[in-house]
PDB file of C-alpha atoms in Angstrom:
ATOM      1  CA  UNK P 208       2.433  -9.091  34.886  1.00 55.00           C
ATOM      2  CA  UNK P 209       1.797  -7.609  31.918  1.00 52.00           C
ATOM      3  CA  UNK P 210       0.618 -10.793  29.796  1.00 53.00           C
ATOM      4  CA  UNK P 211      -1.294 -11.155  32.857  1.00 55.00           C
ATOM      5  CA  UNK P 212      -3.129  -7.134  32.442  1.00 53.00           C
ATOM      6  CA  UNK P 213      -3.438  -8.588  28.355  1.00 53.00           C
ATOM      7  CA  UNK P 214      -5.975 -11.216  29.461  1.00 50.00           C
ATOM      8  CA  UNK P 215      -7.955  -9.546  32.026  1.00 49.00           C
ATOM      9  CA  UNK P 216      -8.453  -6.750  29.406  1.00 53.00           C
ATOM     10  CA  UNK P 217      -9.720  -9.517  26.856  1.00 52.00           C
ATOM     11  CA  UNK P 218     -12.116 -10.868  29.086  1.00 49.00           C
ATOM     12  CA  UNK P 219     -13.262  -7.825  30.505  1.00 52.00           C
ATOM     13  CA  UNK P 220     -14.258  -6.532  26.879  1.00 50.00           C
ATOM     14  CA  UNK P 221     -15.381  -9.839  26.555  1.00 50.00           C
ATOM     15  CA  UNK P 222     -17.822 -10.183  29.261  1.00 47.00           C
ATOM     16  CA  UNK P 223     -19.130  -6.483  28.810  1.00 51.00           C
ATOM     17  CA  UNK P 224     -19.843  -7.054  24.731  1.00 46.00           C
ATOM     18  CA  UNK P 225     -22.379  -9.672  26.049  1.00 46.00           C
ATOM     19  CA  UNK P 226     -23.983  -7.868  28.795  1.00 45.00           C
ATOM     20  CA  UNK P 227     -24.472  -4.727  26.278  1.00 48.00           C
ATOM     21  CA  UNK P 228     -25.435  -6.983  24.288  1.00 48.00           C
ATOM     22  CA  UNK P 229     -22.945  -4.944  21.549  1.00 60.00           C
ATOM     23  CA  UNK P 230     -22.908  -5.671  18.187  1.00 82.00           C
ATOM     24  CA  UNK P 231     -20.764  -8.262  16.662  1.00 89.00           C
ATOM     25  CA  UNK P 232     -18.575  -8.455  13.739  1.00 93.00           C
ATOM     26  CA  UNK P 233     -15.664  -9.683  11.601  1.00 95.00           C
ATOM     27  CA  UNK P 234     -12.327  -8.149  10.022  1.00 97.00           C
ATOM     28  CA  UNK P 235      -9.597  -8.902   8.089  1.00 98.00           C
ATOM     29  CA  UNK P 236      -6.771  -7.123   6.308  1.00 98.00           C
ATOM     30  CA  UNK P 237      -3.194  -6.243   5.407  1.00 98.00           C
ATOM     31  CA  UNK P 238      -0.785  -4.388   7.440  1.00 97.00           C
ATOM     32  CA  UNK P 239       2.651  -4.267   6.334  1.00 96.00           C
ATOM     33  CA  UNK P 240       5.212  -3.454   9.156  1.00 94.00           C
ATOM     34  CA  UNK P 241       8.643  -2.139   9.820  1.00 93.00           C
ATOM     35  CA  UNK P 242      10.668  -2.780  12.634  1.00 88.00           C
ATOM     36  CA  UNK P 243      13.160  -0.230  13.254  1.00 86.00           C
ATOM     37  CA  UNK P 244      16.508  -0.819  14.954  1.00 81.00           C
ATOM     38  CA  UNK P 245      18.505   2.217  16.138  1.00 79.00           C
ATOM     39  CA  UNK P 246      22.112   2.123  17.636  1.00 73.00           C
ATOM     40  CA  UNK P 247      21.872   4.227  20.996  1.00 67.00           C
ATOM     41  CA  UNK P 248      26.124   3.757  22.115  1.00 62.00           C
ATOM     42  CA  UNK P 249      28.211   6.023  19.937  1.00 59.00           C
ATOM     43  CA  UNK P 250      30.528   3.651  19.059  1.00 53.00           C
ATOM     44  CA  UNK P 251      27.691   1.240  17.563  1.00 53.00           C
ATOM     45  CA  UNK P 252      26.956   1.136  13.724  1.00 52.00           C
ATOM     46  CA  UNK P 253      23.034   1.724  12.806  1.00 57.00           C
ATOM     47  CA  UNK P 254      20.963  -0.922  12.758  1.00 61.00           C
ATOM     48  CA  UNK P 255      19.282  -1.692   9.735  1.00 69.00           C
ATOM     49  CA  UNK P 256      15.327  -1.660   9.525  1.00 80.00           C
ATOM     50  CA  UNK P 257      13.299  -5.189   8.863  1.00 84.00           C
ATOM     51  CA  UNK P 258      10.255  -4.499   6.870  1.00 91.00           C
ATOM     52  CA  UNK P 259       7.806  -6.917   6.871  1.00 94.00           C
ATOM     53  CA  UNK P 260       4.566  -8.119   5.640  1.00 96.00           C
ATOM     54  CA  UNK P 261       1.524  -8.607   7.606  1.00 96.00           C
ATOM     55  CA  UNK P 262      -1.748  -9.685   7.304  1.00 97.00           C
ATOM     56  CA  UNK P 263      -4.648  -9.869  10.167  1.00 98.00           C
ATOM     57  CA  UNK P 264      -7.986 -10.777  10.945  1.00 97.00           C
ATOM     58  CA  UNK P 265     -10.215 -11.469  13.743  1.00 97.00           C
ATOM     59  CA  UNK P 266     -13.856 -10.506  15.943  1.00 96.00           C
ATOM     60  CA  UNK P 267     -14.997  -7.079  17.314  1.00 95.00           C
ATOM     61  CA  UNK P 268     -17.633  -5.502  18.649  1.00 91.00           C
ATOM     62  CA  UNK P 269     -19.390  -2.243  18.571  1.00 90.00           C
ATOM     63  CA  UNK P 270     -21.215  -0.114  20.922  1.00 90.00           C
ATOM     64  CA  UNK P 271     -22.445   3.399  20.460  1.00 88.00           C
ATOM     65  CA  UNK P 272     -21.344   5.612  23.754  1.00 91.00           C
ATOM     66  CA  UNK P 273     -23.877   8.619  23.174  1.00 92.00           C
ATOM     67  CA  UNK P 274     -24.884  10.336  19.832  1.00 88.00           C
ATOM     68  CA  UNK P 275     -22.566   9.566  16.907  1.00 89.00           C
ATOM     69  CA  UNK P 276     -19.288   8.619  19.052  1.00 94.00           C
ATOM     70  CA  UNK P 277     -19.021   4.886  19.444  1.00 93.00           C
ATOM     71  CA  UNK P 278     -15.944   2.646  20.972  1.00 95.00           C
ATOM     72  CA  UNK P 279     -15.141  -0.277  19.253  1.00 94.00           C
ATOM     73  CA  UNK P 280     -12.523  -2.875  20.950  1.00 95.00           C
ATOM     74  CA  UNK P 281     -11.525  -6.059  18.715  1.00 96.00           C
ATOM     75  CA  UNK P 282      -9.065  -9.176  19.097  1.00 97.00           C
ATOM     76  CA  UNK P 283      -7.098 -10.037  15.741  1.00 97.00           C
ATOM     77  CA  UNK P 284      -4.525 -12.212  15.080  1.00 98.00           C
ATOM     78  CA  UNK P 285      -1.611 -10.805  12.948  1.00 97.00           C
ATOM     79  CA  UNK P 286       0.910 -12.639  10.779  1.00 97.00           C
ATOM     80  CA  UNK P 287       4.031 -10.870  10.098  1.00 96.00           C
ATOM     81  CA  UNK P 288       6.877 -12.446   7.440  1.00 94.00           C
ATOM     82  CA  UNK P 289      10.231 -10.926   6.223  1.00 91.00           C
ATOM     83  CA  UNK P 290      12.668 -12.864   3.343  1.00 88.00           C
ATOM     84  CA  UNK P 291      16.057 -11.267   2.272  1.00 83.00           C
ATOM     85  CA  UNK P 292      19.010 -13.004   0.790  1.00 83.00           C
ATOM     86  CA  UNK P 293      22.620 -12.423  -0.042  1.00 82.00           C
ATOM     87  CA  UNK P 294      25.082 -14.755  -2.252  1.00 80.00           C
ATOM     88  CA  UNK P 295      25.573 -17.557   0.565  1.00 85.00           C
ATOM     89  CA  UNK P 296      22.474 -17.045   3.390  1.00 85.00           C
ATOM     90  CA  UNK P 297      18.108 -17.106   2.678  1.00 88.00           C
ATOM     91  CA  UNK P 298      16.893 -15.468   5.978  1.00 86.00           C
ATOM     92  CA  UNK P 299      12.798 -15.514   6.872  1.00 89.00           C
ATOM     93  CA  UNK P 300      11.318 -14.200   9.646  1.00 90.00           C
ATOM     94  CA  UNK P 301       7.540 -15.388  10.405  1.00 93.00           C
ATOM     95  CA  UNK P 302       5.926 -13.437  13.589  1.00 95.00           C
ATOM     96  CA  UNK P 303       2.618 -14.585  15.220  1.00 96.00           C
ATOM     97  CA  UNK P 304       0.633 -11.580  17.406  1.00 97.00           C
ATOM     98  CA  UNK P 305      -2.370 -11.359  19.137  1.00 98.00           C
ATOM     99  CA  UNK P 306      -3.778  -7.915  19.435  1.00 97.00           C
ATOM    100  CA  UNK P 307      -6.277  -6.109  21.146  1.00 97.00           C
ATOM    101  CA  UNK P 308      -7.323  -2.652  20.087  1.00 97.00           C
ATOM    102  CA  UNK P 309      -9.549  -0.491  21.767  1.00 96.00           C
ATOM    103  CA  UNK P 310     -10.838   2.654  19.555  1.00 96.00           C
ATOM    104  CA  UNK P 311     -13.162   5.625  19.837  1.00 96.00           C
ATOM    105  CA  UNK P 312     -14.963   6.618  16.432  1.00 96.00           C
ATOM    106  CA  UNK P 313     -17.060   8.887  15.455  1.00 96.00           C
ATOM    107  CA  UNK P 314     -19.178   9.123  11.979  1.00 93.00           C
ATOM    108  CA  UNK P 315     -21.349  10.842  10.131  1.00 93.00           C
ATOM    109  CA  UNK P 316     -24.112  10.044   7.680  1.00 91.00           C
ATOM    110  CA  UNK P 317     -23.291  11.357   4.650  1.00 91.00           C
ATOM    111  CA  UNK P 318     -25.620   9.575   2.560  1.00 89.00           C
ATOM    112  CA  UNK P 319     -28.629   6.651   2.807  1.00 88.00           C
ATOM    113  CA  UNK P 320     -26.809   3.804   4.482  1.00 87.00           C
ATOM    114  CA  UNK P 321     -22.938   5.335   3.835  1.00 93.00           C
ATOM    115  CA  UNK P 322     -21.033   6.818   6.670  1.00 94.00           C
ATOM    116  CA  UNK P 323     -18.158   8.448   6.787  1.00 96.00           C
ATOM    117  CA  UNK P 324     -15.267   8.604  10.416  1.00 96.00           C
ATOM    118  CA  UNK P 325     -12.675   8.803  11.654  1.00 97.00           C
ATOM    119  CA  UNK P 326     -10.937   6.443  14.959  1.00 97.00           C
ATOM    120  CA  UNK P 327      -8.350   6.647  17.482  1.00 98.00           C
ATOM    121  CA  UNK P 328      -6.803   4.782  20.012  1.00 97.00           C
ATOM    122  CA  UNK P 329      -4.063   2.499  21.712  1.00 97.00           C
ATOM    123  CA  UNK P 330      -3.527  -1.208  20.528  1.00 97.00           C
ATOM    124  CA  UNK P 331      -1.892  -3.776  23.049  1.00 97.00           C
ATOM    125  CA  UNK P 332       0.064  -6.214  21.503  1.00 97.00           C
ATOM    126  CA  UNK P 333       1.272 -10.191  22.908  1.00 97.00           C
ATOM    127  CA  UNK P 334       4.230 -11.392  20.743  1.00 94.00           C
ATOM    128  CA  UNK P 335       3.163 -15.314  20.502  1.00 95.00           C
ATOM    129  CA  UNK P 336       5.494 -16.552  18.935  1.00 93.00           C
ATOM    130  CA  UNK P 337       8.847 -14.690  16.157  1.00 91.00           C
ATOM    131  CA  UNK P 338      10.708 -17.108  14.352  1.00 89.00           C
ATOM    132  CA  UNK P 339      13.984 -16.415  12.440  1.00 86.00           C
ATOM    133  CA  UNK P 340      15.521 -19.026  10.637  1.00 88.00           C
ATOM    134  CA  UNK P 341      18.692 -18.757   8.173  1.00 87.00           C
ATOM    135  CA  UNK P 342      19.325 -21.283   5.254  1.00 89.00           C
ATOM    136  CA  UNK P 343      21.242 -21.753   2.431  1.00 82.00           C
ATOM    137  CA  UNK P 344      20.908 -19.995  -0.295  1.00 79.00           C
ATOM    138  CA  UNK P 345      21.357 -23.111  -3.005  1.00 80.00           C
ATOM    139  CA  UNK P 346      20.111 -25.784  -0.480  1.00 79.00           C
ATOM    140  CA  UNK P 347      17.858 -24.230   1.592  1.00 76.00           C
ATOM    141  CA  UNK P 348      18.684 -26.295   4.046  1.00 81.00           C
ATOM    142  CA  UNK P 349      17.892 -24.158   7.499  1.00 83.00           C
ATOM    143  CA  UNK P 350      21.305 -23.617   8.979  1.00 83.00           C
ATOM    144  CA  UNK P 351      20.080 -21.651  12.491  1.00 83.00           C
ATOM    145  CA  UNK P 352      16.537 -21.399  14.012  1.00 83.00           C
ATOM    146  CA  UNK P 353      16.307 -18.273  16.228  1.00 82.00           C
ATOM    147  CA  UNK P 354      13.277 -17.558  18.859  1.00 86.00           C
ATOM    148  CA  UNK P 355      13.223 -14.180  18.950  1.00 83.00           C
ATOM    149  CA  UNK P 356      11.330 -14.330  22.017  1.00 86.00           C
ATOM    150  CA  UNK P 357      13.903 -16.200  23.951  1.00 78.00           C
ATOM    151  CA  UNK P 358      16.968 -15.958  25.536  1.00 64.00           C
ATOM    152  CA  UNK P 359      19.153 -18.091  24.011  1.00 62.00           C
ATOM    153  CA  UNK P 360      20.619 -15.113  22.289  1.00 61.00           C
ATOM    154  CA  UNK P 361      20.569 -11.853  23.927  1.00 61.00           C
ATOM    155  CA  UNK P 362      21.673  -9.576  21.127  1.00 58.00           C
ATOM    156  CA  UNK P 363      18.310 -10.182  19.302  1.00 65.00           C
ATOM    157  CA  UNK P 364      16.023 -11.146  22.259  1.00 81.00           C
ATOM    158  CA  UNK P 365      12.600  -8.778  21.584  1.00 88.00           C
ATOM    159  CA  UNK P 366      10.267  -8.094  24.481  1.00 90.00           C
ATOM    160  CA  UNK P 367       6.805 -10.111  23.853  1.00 92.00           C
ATOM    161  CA  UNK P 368       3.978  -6.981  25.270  1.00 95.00           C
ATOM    162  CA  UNK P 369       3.926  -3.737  22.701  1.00 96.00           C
ATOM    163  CA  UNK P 370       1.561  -1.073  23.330  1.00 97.00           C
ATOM    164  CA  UNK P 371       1.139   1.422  20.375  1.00 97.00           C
ATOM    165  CA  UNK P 372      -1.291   4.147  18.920  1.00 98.00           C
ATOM    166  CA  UNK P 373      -3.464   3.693  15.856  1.00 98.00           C
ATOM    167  CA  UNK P 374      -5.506   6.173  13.936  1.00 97.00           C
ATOM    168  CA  UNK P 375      -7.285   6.113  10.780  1.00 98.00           C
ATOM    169  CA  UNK P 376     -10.473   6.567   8.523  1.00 98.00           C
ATOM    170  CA  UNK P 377     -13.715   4.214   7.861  1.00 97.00           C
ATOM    171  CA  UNK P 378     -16.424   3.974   5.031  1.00 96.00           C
ATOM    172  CA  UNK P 379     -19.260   2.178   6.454  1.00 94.00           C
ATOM    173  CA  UNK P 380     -21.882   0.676   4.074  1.00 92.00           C
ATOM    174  CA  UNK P 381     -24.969  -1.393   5.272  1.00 87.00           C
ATOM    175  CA  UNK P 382     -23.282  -3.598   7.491  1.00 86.00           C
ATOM    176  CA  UNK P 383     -19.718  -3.856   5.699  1.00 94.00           C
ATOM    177  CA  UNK P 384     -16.974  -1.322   6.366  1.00 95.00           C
ATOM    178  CA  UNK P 385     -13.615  -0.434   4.610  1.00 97.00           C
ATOM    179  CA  UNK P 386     -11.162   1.291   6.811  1.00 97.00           C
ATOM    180  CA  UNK P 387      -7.625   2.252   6.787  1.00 98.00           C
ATOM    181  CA  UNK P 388      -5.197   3.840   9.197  1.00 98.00           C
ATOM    182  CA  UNK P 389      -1.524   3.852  10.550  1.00 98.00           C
ATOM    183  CA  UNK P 390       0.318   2.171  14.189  1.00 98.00           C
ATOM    184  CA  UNK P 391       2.947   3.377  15.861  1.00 97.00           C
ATOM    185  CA  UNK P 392       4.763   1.304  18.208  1.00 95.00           C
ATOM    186  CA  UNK P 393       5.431   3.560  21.516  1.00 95.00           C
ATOM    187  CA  UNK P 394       8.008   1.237  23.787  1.00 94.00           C
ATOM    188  CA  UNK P 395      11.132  -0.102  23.178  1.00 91.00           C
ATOM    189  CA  UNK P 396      11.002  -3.616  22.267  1.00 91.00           C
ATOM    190  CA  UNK P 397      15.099  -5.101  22.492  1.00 85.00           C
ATOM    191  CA  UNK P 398      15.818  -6.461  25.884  1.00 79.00           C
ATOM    192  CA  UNK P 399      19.188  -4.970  25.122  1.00 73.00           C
ATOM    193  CA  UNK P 400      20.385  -1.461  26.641  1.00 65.00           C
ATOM    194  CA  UNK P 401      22.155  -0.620  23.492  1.00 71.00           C
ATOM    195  CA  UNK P 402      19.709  -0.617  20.754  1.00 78.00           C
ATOM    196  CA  UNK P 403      16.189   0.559  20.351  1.00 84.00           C
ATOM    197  CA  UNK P 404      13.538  -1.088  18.655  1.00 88.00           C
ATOM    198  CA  UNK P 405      10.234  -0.111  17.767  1.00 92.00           C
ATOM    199  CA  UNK P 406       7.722  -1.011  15.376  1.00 95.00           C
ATOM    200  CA  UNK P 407       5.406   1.346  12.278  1.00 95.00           C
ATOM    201  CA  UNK P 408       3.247   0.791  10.161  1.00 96.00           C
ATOM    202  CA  UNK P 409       0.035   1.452   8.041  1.00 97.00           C
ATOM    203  CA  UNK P 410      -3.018  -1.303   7.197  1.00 98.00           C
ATOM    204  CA  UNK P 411      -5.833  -1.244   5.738  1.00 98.00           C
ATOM    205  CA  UNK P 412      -9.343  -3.611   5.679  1.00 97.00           C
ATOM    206  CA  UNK P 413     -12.552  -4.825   6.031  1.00 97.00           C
ATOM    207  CA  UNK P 414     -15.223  -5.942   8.272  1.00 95.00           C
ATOM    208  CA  UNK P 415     -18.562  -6.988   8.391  1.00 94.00           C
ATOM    209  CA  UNK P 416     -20.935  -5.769  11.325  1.00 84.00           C
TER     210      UNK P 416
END
């Protein structure tokens, strides 16, 4: 159902960006995350945190809603990657999202051709793929290969759909723009009753309108 509600969002934005004939563009950018594991049964040690880096890049499309307030709704493609080590184990995680955010802004001219705003608003997220393998540490020959995604084990199973906020600053120039802001995850991604997991994180970019 709700990869389902993803699509029909994307093609709804879609279709309307060509019948308001919006304008189009291109981003990319970095956006480091953490995801945050808490114990929630007393007698369960804390879960450490798995910070990870991400990079992202995609299409969007603006369209000015009346005066200076505009919406602007994109569809990016993130890459998220985590490597840690101890004496005997290499562990990598590499996490493949598709996200759609959907943000009002507003901006003001502050000089010939520079603008200066502000945006806000949620960011759905489809999990297409999370990868965690473990190797070893002399060999690296991969030892376990984990979907994350999966079932095939249920103490580390995360759910695929995240919805989360986003907020942040832009500089617009001509038609390129740098911008910069932080996400926070708002639902609990284990599939597990005993843990909570939820992701955080800042990025920062640019796009061309």
């Amino acid at each position: 159902m709700k990869k389902s509600l993803f699509f029909v969002v994307l093609a709804t934005l879609l279709l309307s960006a060509t019948s308001l004939k919006a304008q189009l563009g291109f981003h990319a950018g970095y956006a480091p995350q953490t995801l945050s594991v808490a114990a929630t049964a007393n007698d369960l040690p804390a879960n450490p945190s798995t910070r990870m880096q991400g990079f992202f890049g995609g299409v969007h499309y603006n369209r000015t809603v009346v005066g200076d307030l505009g919406l602007t709704a994109a569809l990016q493609i993130r890459l998220n990657s985590a490597t840690s080590n101890t004496a005997e184990y290499t562990f990598q995680d590499w996490q493949f999202i598709a996200d759609l955010p959907i943000q009002l802004n507003y901006g003001v001219t502050v000089a010939d051709n520079l603008t200066l705003g502000a945006f806000a608003g949620p960011v759905l997220s489809y999990g297409i793929s999370y990868t965690q393998k473990t190797a070893d540490a002399e060999t690296y020959e991969v030892i376990t290969s984990t979907d994350r995604y999966g079932t095939s084990v249920p103490a580390s199973a995360l759910k695929r759909f995240e919805a989360s906020a986003a907020g942040g600053m832009f500089l617009k120039f001509k038609g390129f723009v740098l911008f910069g802001g932080y996400r926070l995850g708002l639902n609990d991604l284990d599939r597990m009753n005993d843990c909570t997991t939820k992701t955080r994180g800042f990025f920062v970019g640019i796009g061309v309108d």
